[in-house]
Amino acid sequence: MNQSALLRPDWTPATVALMVLGFMVFWPLGLAMLAYIIFGERLRNFKKDANGAADGFFAACRGRGRGFRAYRGPGFGSGNVAFDEWREAELNRIEEERRKLDEMREEFDAYMRELRMAKDREEFERFMRERRSGNGGSVPDVSKA
């Protein structure tokens, strides 16, 4: 298992151990780990949205800059119209490839989320089946305390 799977924002043994250790060493560290466990998935989505907004803003700025360069004459380009056209076409092709890769990454992230949810659902259903059949006697009944 890789490091990112161990430290995903979920109640895994590694994240709980780090949270407890954080509270023992310096309480704000434990609190930060608790916040990561609870709000980590939302922070990842926030980061993705913020990065997308920033990328869009800077792409718009770059687009405006190219438009002005075309009217300022040969001092701002290469001076070779054929090269400038080829370069622009290549940059557009690379941007299209990047967009496709971003879409594939988003699809894969959604697939992994669904896979984790299905695994969690299957484990819970197995637990409930064992509990109903009487094999789950190791789980204490806290309602009788």
Short mmCIF file of N, CA and C in Angstrom, two decimals:
data_model
loop_
_atom_site.label_atom_id
_atom_site.label_comp_id
_atom_site.label_asym_id
_atom_site.label_seq_id
_atom_site.Cartn_x
_atom_site.Cartn_y
_atom_site.Cartn_z
N MET A 1 0.85 -1.18 0.00
CA MET A 1 0.00 0.00 0.00
C MET A 1 0.90 1.24 0.00
N ASN A 2 0.53 2.23 -0.83
CA ASN A 2 1.38 3.41 -0.91
C ASN A 2 1.01 4.43 0.16
N GLN A 3 1.83 5.45 0.26
CA GLN A 3 1.67 6.44 1.33
C GLN A 3 0.37 7.22 1.20
N SER A 4 -0.02 7.58 -0.03
CA SER A 4 -1.24 8.37 -0.18
C SER A 4 -2.48 7.58 0.22
N ALA A 5 -2.46 6.26 0.05
CA ALA A 5 -3.61 5.46 0.47
C ALA A 5 -3.68 5.39 1.99
N LEU A 6 -2.56 5.40 2.66
CA LEU A 6 -2.55 5.35 4.12
C LEU A 6 -3.00 6.67 4.75
N LEU A 7 -2.66 7.77 4.10
CA LEU A 7 -2.96 9.08 4.67
C LEU A 7 -4.08 9.80 3.95
N ARG A 8 -5.00 9.05 3.38
CA ARG A 8 -6.14 9.69 2.73
C ARG A 8 -7.05 10.26 3.83
N PRO A 9 -7.85 11.27 3.50
CA PRO A 9 -8.71 11.88 4.52
C PRO A 9 -9.86 10.95 4.89
N ASP A 10 -9.58 9.99 5.73
CA ASP A 10 -10.57 9.01 6.15
C ASP A 10 -10.12 8.46 7.50
N TRP A 11 -10.95 7.69 8.15
CA TRP A 11 -10.63 7.14 9.47
C TRP A 11 -9.83 5.85 9.31
N THR A 12 -8.60 5.96 8.82
CA THR A 12 -7.74 4.79 8.70
C THR A 12 -6.91 4.66 9.97
N PRO A 13 -6.35 3.49 10.24
CA PRO A 13 -5.50 3.35 11.43
C PRO A 13 -4.33 4.35 11.44
N ALA A 14 -3.76 4.61 10.28
CA ALA A 14 -2.63 5.54 10.22
C ALA A 14 -3.06 6.96 10.59
N THR A 15 -4.19 7.41 10.07
CA THR A 15 -4.61 8.78 10.37
C THR A 15 -5.04 8.93 11.83
N VAL A 16 -5.68 7.90 12.37
CA VAL A 16 -6.08 7.95 13.79
C VAL A 16 -4.83 7.97 14.67
N ALA A 17 -3.84 7.13 14.34
CA ALA A 17 -2.60 7.10 15.12
C ALA A 17 -1.89 8.45 15.06
N LEU A 18 -1.83 9.06 13.86
CA LEU A 18 -1.21 10.38 13.74
C LEU A 18 -1.98 11.43 14.53
N MET A 19 -3.29 11.33 14.55
CA MET A 19 -4.09 12.29 15.30
C MET A 19 -3.81 12.15 16.80
N VAL A 20 -3.81 10.92 17.30
CA VAL A 20 -3.54 10.69 18.73
C VAL A 20 -2.13 11.17 19.07
N LEU A 21 -1.16 10.82 18.24
CA LEU A 21 0.22 11.25 18.46
C LEU A 21 0.31 12.77 18.44
N GLY A 22 -0.43 13.41 17.52
CA GLY A 22 -0.43 14.87 17.45
C GLY A 22 -0.98 15.49 18.72
N PHE A 23 -2.07 14.93 19.26
CA PHE A 23 -2.61 15.45 20.51
C PHE A 23 -1.63 15.25 21.66
N MET A 24 -0.90 14.15 21.65
CA MET A 24 0.04 13.88 22.74
C MET A 24 1.25 14.82 22.67
N VAL A 25 1.74 15.12 21.46
CA VAL A 25 2.93 15.95 21.31
C VAL A 25 2.59 17.43 21.47
N PHE A 26 1.62 17.90 20.70
CA PHE A 26 1.26 19.32 20.69
C PHE A 26 -0.17 19.39 20.18
N TRP A 27 -1.10 19.80 21.03
CA TRP A 27 -2.51 19.66 20.72
C TRP A 27 -2.96 20.27 19.40
N PRO A 28 -2.38 21.39 18.91
CA PRO A 28 -2.82 21.89 17.60
C PRO A 28 -2.53 20.91 16.46
N LEU A 29 -1.47 20.10 16.60
CA LEU A 29 -1.18 19.10 15.56
C LEU A 29 -2.30 18.06 15.51
N GLY A 30 -2.73 17.61 16.66
CA GLY A 30 -3.84 16.65 16.69
C GLY A 30 -5.11 17.25 16.14
N LEU A 31 -5.35 18.51 16.46
CA LEU A 31 -6.54 19.19 15.95
C LEU A 31 -6.47 19.34 14.43
N ALA A 32 -5.29 19.66 13.92
CA ALA A 32 -5.11 19.77 12.47
C ALA A 32 -5.35 18.42 11.79
N MET A 33 -4.86 17.35 12.39
CA MET A 33 -5.07 16.02 11.81
C MET A 33 -6.56 15.66 11.85
N LEU A 34 -7.25 16.00 12.91
CA LEU A 34 -8.68 15.74 13.00
C LEU A 34 -9.43 16.51 11.91
N ALA A 35 -9.06 17.77 11.70
CA ALA A 35 -9.67 18.57 10.64
C ALA A 35 -9.40 17.94 9.28
N TYR A 36 -8.18 17.43 9.06
CA TYR A 36 -7.86 16.78 7.79
C TYR A 36 -8.71 15.54 7.58
N ILE A 37 -8.90 14.76 8.63
CA ILE A 37 -9.71 13.54 8.51
C ILE A 37 -11.15 13.91 8.16
N ILE A 38 -11.68 14.91 8.80
CA ILE A 38 -13.09 15.26 8.61
C ILE A 38 -13.32 16.05 7.32
N PHE A 39 -12.48 17.04 7.06
CA PHE A 39 -12.72 17.95 5.94
C PHE A 39 -11.76 17.74 4.77
N GLY A 40 -10.93 16.72 4.77
CA GLY A 40 -9.89 16.55 3.76
C GLY A 40 -10.42 16.44 2.34
N GLU A 41 -11.50 15.70 2.15
CA GLU A 41 -12.04 15.54 0.80
C GLU A 41 -12.56 16.87 0.26
N ARG A 42 -13.18 17.66 1.12
CA ARG A 42 -13.66 18.98 0.70
C ARG A 42 -12.50 19.90 0.36
N LEU A 43 -11.41 19.82 1.12
CA LEU A 43 -10.25 20.66 0.84
C LEU A 43 -9.62 20.29 -0.50
N ARG A 44 -9.60 19.00 -0.82
CA ARG A 44 -9.04 18.57 -2.11
C ARG A 44 -9.89 19.15 -3.24
N ASN A 45 -11.22 19.09 -3.11
CA ASN A 45 -12.09 19.66 -4.14
C ASN A 45 -11.93 21.17 -4.21
N PHE A 46 -11.78 21.83 -3.04
CA PHE A 46 -11.57 23.27 -3.02
C PHE A 46 -10.26 23.62 -3.74
N LYS A 47 -9.22 22.84 -3.48
CA LYS A 47 -7.93 23.10 -4.12
C LYS A 47 -8.04 22.94 -5.63
N LYS A 48 -8.75 21.89 -6.08
CA LYS A 48 -8.92 21.66 -7.51
C LYS A 48 -9.69 22.81 -8.14
N ASP A 49 -10.76 23.28 -7.49
CA ASP A 49 -11.54 24.39 -8.02
C ASP A 49 -10.73 25.68 -8.05
N ALA A 50 -9.96 25.93 -6.99
CA ALA A 50 -9.14 27.14 -6.94
C ALA A 50 -8.05 27.10 -8.02
N ASN A 51 -7.42 25.95 -8.20
CA ASN A 51 -6.40 25.82 -9.25
C ASN A 51 -7.02 26.00 -10.63
N GLY A 52 -8.21 25.46 -10.84
CA GLY A 52 -8.88 25.63 -12.13
C GLY A 52 -9.22 27.09 -12.39
N ALA A 53 -9.68 27.78 -11.37
CA ALA A 53 -10.01 29.20 -11.54
C ALA A 53 -8.74 30.02 -11.84
N ALA A 54 -7.66 29.72 -11.12
CA ALA A 54 -6.41 30.44 -11.37
C ALA A 54 -5.87 30.14 -12.76
N ASP A 55 -5.94 28.87 -13.17
CA ASP A 55 -5.49 28.51 -14.52
C ASP A 55 -6.30 29.25 -15.58
N GLY A 56 -7.62 29.31 -15.36
CA GLY A 56 -8.47 30.02 -16.31
C GLY A 56 -8.14 31.50 -16.38
N PHE A 57 -7.88 32.10 -15.21
CA PHE A 57 -7.55 33.52 -15.17
C PHE A 57 -6.24 33.79 -15.92
N PHE A 58 -5.21 32.98 -15.64
CA PHE A 58 -3.92 33.20 -16.29
C PHE A 58 -3.96 32.85 -17.76
N ALA A 59 -4.78 31.88 -18.15
CA ALA A 59 -4.93 31.57 -19.57
C ALA A 59 -5.58 32.74 -20.29
N ALA A 60 -6.56 33.38 -19.63
CA ALA A 60 -7.19 34.55 -20.23
C ALA A 60 -6.18 35.69 -20.37
N CYS A 61 -5.32 35.86 -19.37
CA CYS A 61 -4.29 36.90 -19.45
C CYS A 61 -3.31 36.61 -20.58
N ARG A 62 -2.91 35.34 -20.71
CA ARG A 62 -2.00 34.97 -21.80
C ARG A 62 -2.67 35.20 -23.15
N GLY A 63 -3.95 34.90 -23.24
CA GLY A 63 -4.69 35.10 -24.49
C GLY A 63 -4.73 36.56 -24.89
N ARG A 64 -4.93 37.45 -23.92
CA ARG A 64 -4.93 38.88 -24.21
C ARG A 64 -3.55 39.33 -24.66
N GLY A 65 -2.53 38.79 -24.04
CA GLY A 65 -1.16 39.17 -24.41
C GLY A 65 -0.83 38.80 -25.84
N ARG A 66 -1.29 37.61 -26.29
CA ARG A 66 -1.03 37.18 -27.66
C ARG A 66 -1.72 38.12 -28.65
N GLY A 67 -2.93 38.55 -28.29
CA GLY A 67 -3.66 39.43 -29.19
C GLY A 67 -2.94 40.75 -29.37
N PHE A 68 -2.39 41.31 -28.31
CA PHE A 68 -1.66 42.56 -28.42
C PHE A 68 -0.36 42.38 -29.19
N ARG A 69 0.30 41.25 -29.02
CA ARG A 69 1.56 41.01 -29.71
C ARG A 69 1.36 41.02 -31.23
N ALA A 70 0.23 40.51 -31.68
CA ALA A 70 0.00 40.44 -33.12
C ALA A 70 -0.06 41.84 -33.74
N TYR A 71 -0.49 42.85 -32.99
CA TYR A 71 -0.62 44.20 -33.52
C TYR A 71 0.61 45.06 -33.28
N ARG A 72 1.56 44.58 -32.51
CA ARG A 72 2.72 45.42 -32.17
C ARG A 72 3.86 45.27 -33.16
N GLY A 73 3.76 44.36 -34.08
CA GLY A 73 4.78 44.25 -35.10
C GLY A 73 5.78 43.14 -34.83
N PRO A 74 6.83 43.05 -35.66
CA PRO A 74 7.76 41.92 -35.62
C PRO A 74 8.68 41.93 -34.41
N GLY A 75 8.80 43.02 -33.68
CA GLY A 75 9.70 43.07 -32.55
C GLY A 75 9.26 42.16 -31.40
N PHE A 76 7.99 41.80 -31.34
CA PHE A 76 7.48 41.00 -30.23
C PHE A 76 7.30 39.53 -30.58
N GLY A 77 7.32 39.19 -31.85
CA GLY A 77 7.22 37.80 -32.28
C GLY A 77 8.58 37.34 -32.77
N SER A 78 8.57 36.26 -33.52
CA SER A 78 9.83 35.77 -34.05
C SER A 78 10.21 36.50 -35.33
N GLY A 79 9.22 37.16 -35.94
CA GLY A 79 9.48 37.83 -37.21
C GLY A 79 9.16 36.93 -38.39
N ASN A 80 8.91 35.65 -38.14
CA ASN A 80 8.57 34.70 -39.19
C ASN A 80 7.13 34.28 -38.99
N VAL A 81 6.28 34.69 -39.91
CA VAL A 81 4.84 34.44 -39.78
C VAL A 81 4.56 32.94 -39.77
N ALA A 82 5.24 32.18 -40.62
CA ALA A 82 5.00 30.73 -40.68
C ALA A 82 5.36 30.07 -39.35
N PHE A 83 6.49 30.48 -38.77
CA PHE A 83 6.89 29.91 -37.49
C PHE A 83 5.90 30.28 -36.39
N ASP A 84 5.47 31.56 -36.38
CA ASP A 84 4.50 31.99 -35.36
C ASP A 84 3.19 31.22 -35.48
N GLU A 85 2.72 30.97 -36.70
CA GLU A 85 1.50 30.19 -36.90
C GLU A 85 1.68 28.76 -36.43
N TRP A 86 2.83 28.16 -36.77
CA TRP A 86 3.11 26.77 -36.35
C TRP A 86 3.16 26.70 -34.82
N ARG A 87 3.86 27.66 -34.21
CA ARG A 87 3.97 27.68 -32.76
C ARG A 87 2.60 27.81 -32.09
N GLU A 88 1.76 28.67 -32.63
CA GLU A 88 0.42 28.85 -32.09
C GLU A 88 -0.40 27.56 -32.22
N ALA A 89 -0.28 26.89 -33.36
CA ALA A 89 -1.00 25.63 -33.57
C ALA A 89 -0.51 24.56 -32.59
N GLU A 90 0.79 24.49 -32.37
CA GLU A 90 1.36 23.51 -31.42
C GLU A 90 0.91 23.81 -29.99
N LEU A 91 0.91 25.08 -29.61
CA LEU A 91 0.44 25.44 -28.27
C LEU A 91 -1.04 25.08 -28.09
N ASN A 92 -1.83 25.30 -29.12
CA ASN A 92 -3.25 24.91 -29.04
C ASN A 92 -3.40 23.40 -28.92
N ARG A 93 -2.58 22.64 -29.68
CA ARG A 93 -2.64 21.18 -29.62
C ARG A 93 -2.24 20.69 -28.23
N ILE A 94 -1.20 21.27 -27.67
CA ILE A 94 -0.74 20.87 -26.33
C ILE A 94 -1.80 21.21 -25.29
N GLU A 95 -2.45 22.36 -25.42
CA GLU A 95 -3.51 22.74 -24.48
C GLU A 95 -4.68 21.76 -24.58
N GLU A 96 -5.01 21.32 -25.77
CA GLU A 96 -6.08 20.34 -25.96
C GLU A 96 -5.71 19.00 -25.31
N GLU A 97 -4.45 18.59 -25.46
CA GLU A 97 -3.99 17.35 -24.82
C GLU A 97 -4.06 17.48 -23.29
N ARG A 98 -3.69 18.63 -22.77
CA ARG A 98 -3.75 18.85 -21.33
C ARG A 98 -5.19 18.77 -20.83
N ARG A 99 -6.12 19.36 -21.59
CA ARG A 99 -7.52 19.31 -21.23
C ARG A 99 -8.02 17.86 -21.19
N LYS A 100 -7.62 17.07 -22.19
CA LYS A 100 -8.02 15.66 -22.22
C LYS A 100 -7.44 14.90 -21.02
N LEU A 101 -6.17 15.17 -20.69
CA LEU A 101 -5.56 14.51 -19.54
C LEU A 101 -6.26 14.91 -18.24
N ASP A 102 -6.63 16.18 -18.10
CA ASP A 102 -7.36 16.62 -16.91
C ASP A 102 -8.71 15.91 -16.80
N GLU A 103 -9.40 15.74 -17.93
CA GLU A 103 -10.68 15.03 -17.91
C GLU A 103 -10.49 13.58 -17.50
N MET A 104 -9.43 12.93 -18.04
CA MET A 104 -9.18 11.53 -17.68
C MET A 104 -8.84 11.41 -16.20
N ARG A 105 -8.07 12.36 -15.67
CA ARG A 105 -7.74 12.33 -14.25
C ARG A 105 -8.99 12.47 -13.39
N GLU A 106 -9.89 13.37 -13.78
CA GLU A 106 -11.14 13.54 -13.03
C GLU A 106 -11.99 12.28 -13.08
N GLU A 107 -12.04 11.62 -14.26
CA GLU A 107 -12.79 10.37 -14.38
C GLU A 107 -12.18 9.30 -13.48
N PHE A 108 -10.86 9.23 -13.46
CA PHE A 108 -10.19 8.22 -12.63
C PHE A 108 -10.42 8.50 -11.15
N ASP A 109 -10.37 9.77 -10.75
CA ASP A 109 -10.64 10.11 -9.35
C ASP A 109 -12.06 9.71 -8.96
N ALA A 110 -13.01 9.96 -9.85
CA ALA A 110 -14.39 9.56 -9.57
C ALA A 110 -14.50 8.04 -9.47
N TYR A 111 -13.81 7.33 -10.34
CA TYR A 111 -13.81 5.87 -10.32
C TYR A 111 -13.24 5.36 -9.00
N MET A 112 -12.14 5.94 -8.54
CA MET A 112 -11.53 5.50 -7.28
C MET A 112 -12.44 5.80 -6.09
N ARG A 113 -13.13 6.95 -6.11
CA ARG A 113 -14.09 7.25 -5.04
C ARG A 113 -15.20 6.21 -5.02
N GLU A 114 -15.72 5.87 -6.19
CA GLU A 114 -16.78 4.86 -6.27
C GLU A 114 -16.27 3.50 -5.79
N LEU A 115 -15.04 3.17 -6.14
CA LEU A 115 -14.45 1.90 -5.73
C LEU A 115 -14.31 1.84 -4.21
N ARG A 116 -13.83 2.93 -3.60
CA ARG A 116 -13.72 2.97 -2.14
C ARG A 116 -15.09 2.87 -1.48
N MET A 117 -16.07 3.56 -2.05
CA MET A 117 -17.42 3.51 -1.48
C MET A 117 -17.99 2.10 -1.59
N ALA A 118 -17.76 1.44 -2.72
CA ALA A 118 -18.26 0.07 -2.90
C ALA A 118 -17.58 -0.87 -1.92
N LYS A 119 -16.29 -0.70 -1.72
CA LYS A 119 -15.56 -1.55 -0.77
C LYS A 119 -16.07 -1.33 0.65
N ASP A 120 -16.26 -0.07 1.02
CA ASP A 120 -16.79 0.23 2.35
C ASP A 120 -18.20 -0.34 2.53
N ARG A 121 -19.02 -0.21 1.49
CA ARG A 121 -20.38 -0.73 1.55
C ARG A 121 -20.36 -2.25 1.71
N GLU A 122 -19.48 -2.92 0.95
CA GLU A 122 -19.39 -4.38 1.03
C GLU A 122 -18.93 -4.82 2.42
N GLU A 123 -17.94 -4.12 2.99
CA GLU A 123 -17.47 -4.46 4.33
C GLU A 123 -18.56 -4.26 5.37
N PHE A 124 -19.32 -3.19 5.24
CA PHE A 124 -20.40 -2.93 6.18
C PHE A 124 -21.49 -4.00 6.06
N GLU A 125 -21.85 -4.34 4.84
CA GLU A 125 -22.88 -5.37 4.65
C GLU A 125 -22.41 -6.72 5.18
N ARG A 126 -21.13 -7.04 5.00
CA ARG A 126 -20.59 -8.29 5.55
C ARG A 126 -20.66 -8.26 7.07
N PHE A 127 -20.33 -7.14 7.68
CA PHE A 127 -20.41 -6.99 9.13
C PHE A 127 -21.85 -7.20 9.60
N MET A 128 -22.79 -6.58 8.90
CA MET A 128 -24.19 -6.71 9.31
C MET A 128 -24.68 -8.14 9.16
N ARG A 129 -24.26 -8.84 8.09
CA ARG A 129 -24.65 -10.24 7.91
C ARG A 129 -24.11 -11.10 9.04
N GLU A 130 -22.83 -10.89 9.40
CA GLU A 130 -22.21 -11.65 10.48
C GLU A 130 -22.90 -11.34 11.82
N ARG A 131 -23.25 -10.12 12.01
CA ARG A 131 -23.89 -9.72 13.27
C ARG A 131 -25.28 -10.36 13.38
N ARG A 132 -26.02 -10.38 12.28
CA ARG A 132 -27.36 -10.98 12.29
C ARG A 132 -27.31 -12.49 12.49
N SER A 133 -26.26 -13.12 11.95
CA SER A 133 -26.17 -14.58 12.05
C SER A 133 -25.64 -15.03 13.41
N GLY A 134 -25.22 -14.10 14.24
CA GLY A 134 -24.74 -14.44 15.58
C GLY A 134 -23.25 -14.69 15.65
N ASN A 135 -22.54 -14.56 14.53
CA ASN A 135 -21.09 -14.76 14.52
C ASN A 135 -20.34 -13.52 14.99
N GLY A 136 -21.02 -12.41 15.08
CA GLY A 136 -20.36 -11.17 15.48
C GLY A 136 -20.45 -10.94 16.97
N GLY A 137 -20.30 -11.96 17.77
CA GLY A 137 -20.41 -11.85 19.22
C GLY A 137 -19.32 -11.02 19.85
N SER A 138 -18.28 -10.72 19.11
CA SER A 138 -17.17 -9.95 19.68
C SER A 138 -17.52 -8.47 19.81
N VAL A 139 -18.61 -8.04 19.22
CA VAL A 139 -19.00 -6.63 19.29
C VAL A 139 -19.83 -6.44 20.55
N PRO A 140 -19.36 -5.61 21.49
CA PRO A 140 -20.10 -5.43 22.75
C PRO A 140 -21.39 -4.64 22.51
N ASP A 141 -22.40 -4.97 23.27
CA ASP A 141 -23.67 -4.27 23.18
C ASP A 141 -23.66 -3.16 24.22
N VAL A 142 -23.55 -1.92 23.76
CA VAL A 142 -23.40 -0.79 24.68
C VAL A 142 -24.75 -0.34 25.23
N SER A 143 -25.85 -0.81 24.66
CA SER A 143 -27.16 -0.37 25.15
C SER A 143 -27.50 -0.98 26.50
N LYS A 144 -26.86 -2.10 26.88
CA LYS A 144 -27.13 -2.77 28.15
C LYS A 144 -26.25 -2.28 29.28
N ALA A 145 -25.41 -1.33 29.02
CA ALA A 145 -24.47 -0.88 30.05
C ALA A 145 -25.14 -0.05 31.11
#
